[in-house]
PDB file of C-alpha atoms in Angstrom:
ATOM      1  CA  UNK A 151     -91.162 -45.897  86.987  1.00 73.00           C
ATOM      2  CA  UNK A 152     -94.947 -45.856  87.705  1.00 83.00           C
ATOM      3  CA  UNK A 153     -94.611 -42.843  89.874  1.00 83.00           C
ATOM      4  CA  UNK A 154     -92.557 -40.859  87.262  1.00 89.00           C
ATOM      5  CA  UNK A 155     -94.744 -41.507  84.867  1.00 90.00           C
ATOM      6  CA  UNK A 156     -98.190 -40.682  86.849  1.00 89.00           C
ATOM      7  CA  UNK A 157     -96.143 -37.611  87.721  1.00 84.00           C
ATOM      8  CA  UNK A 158     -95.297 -36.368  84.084  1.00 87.00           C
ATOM      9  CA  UNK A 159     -99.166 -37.441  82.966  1.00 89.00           C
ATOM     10  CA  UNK A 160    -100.629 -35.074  85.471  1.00 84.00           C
ATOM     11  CA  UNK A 161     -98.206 -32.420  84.974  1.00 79.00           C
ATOM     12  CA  UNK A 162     -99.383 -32.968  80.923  1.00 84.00           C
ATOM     13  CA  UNK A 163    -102.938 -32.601  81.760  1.00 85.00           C
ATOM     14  CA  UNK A 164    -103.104 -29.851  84.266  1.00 82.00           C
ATOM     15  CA  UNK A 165    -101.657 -26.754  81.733  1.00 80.00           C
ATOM     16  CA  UNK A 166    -104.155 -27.655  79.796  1.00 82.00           C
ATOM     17  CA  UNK A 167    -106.900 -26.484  81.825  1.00 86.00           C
ATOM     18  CA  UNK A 168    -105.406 -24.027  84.372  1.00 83.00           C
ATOM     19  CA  UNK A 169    -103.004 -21.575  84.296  1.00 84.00           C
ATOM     20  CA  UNK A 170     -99.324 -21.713  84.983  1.00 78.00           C
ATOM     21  CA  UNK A 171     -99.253 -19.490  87.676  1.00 80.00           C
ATOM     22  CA  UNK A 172    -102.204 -21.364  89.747  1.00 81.00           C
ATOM     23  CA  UNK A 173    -100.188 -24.522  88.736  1.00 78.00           C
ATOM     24  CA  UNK A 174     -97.235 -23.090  90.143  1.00 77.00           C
ATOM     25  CA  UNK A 175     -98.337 -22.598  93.217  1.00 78.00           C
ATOM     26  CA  UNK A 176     -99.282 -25.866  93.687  1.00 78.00           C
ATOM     27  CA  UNK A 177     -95.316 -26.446  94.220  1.00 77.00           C
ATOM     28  CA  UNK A 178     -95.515 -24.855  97.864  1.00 79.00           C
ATOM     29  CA  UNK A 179     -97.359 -27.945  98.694  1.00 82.00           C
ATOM     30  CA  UNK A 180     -94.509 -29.963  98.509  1.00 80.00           C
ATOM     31  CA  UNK A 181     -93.030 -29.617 101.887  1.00 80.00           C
ATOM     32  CA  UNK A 182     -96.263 -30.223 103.900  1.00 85.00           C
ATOM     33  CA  UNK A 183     -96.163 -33.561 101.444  1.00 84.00           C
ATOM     34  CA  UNK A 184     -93.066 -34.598 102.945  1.00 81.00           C
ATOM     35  CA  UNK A 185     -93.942 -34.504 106.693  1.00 85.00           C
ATOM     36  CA  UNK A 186     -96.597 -35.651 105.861  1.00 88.00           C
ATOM     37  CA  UNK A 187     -95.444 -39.412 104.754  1.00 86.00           C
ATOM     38  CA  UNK A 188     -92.808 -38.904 107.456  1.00 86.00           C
ATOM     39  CA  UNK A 189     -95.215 -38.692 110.063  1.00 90.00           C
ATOM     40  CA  UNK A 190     -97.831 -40.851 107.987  1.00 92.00           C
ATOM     41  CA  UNK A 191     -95.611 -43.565 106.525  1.00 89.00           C
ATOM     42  CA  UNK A 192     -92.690 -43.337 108.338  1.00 87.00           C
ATOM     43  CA  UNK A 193     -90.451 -42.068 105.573  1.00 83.00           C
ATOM     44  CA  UNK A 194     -87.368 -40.292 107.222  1.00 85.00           C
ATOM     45  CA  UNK A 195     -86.403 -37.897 104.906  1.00 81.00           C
ATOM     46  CA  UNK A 196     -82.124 -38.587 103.557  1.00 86.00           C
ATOM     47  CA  UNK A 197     -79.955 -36.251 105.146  1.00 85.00           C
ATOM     48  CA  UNK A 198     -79.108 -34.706 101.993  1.00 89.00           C
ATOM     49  CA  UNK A 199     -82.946 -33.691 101.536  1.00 82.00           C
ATOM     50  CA  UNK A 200     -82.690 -30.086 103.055  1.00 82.00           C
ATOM     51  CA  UNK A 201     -79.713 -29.470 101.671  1.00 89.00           C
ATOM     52  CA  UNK A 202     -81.171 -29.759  98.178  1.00 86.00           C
ATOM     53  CA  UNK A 203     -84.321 -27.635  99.385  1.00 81.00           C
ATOM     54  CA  UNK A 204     -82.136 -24.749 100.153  1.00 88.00           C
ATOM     55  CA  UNK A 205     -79.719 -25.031  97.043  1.00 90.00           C
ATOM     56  CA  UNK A 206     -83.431 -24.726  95.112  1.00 82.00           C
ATOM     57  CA  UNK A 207     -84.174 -21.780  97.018  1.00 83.00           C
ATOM     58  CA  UNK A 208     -80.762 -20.419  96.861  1.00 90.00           C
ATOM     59  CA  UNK A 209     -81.008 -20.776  93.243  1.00 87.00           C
ATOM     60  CA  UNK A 210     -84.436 -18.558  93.130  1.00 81.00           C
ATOM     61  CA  UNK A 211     -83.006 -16.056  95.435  1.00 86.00           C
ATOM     62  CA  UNK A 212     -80.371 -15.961  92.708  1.00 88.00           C
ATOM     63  CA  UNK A 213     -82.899 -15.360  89.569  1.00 83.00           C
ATOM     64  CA  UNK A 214     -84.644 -12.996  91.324  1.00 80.00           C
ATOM     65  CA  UNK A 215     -82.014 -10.824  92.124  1.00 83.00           C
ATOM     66  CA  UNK A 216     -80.042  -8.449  90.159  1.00 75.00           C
ATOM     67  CA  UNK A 217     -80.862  -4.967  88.446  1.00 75.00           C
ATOM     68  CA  UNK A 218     -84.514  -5.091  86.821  1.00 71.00           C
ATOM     69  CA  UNK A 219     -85.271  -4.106  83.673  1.00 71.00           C
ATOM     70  CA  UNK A 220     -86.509  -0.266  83.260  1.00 71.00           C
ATOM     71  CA  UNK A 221     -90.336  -0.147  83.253  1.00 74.00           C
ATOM     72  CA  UNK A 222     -91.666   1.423  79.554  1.00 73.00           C
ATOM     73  CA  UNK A 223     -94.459   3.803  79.851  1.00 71.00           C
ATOM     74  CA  UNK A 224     -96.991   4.169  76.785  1.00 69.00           C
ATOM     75  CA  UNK A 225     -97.285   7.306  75.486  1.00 67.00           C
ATOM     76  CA  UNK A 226    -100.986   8.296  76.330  1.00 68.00           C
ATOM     77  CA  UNK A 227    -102.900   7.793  72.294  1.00 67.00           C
ATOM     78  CA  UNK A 228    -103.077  10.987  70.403  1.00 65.00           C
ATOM     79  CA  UNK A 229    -106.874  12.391  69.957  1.00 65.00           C
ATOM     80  CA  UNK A 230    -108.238  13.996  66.832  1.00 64.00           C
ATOM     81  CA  UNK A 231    -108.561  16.843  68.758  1.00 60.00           C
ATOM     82  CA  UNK A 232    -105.102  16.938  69.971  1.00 54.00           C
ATOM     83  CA  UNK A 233    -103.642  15.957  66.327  1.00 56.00           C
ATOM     84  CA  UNK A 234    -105.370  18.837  64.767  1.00 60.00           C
ATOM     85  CA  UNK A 235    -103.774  21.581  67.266  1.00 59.00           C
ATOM     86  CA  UNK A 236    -100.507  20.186  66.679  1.00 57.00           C
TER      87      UNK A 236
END
């Protein structure tokens, strides 16, 4: 529970004083974390683990596909010059 919790804290605290997308890239971190207590601690990772890493990146291959949505341009702001030729 300890971990969780330590977890959910930091994840509180950190939005706070960075932005999401610097936070978010804090995720590709994650991997080198788990060789490293495999190597370190001697954690073998379950067999199941990779599996679930590429069903996550399945799953953003997923959201990021698909038609996007049509770019709207500004119309350029109107001048008193141009406004008094009109």
């Amino acid at each position: 529970m300890f971990p969780t919790a330590l977890a959910f804290t930091t994840w509180a605290y950190t939005p706070a004083r960075t932005t999401a997308t610097r936070m978010g890239a804090t995720t590709y971190a994650v991997p080198a974390l788990v060789v490293m207590s495999w190597l370190a601690l001697d954690e073998v990772p379950e067999p199941l683990t990779p599996a679930g890493g590429v069903l996550c990146l399945a799953g953003v291959a997923v959201s990021r596909s698909g038609p996007r949505p049509a770019r709207v341009v500004a119309a350029e702001p109107r001048t008193e010059r141009a406004e008094r030729s009109a």
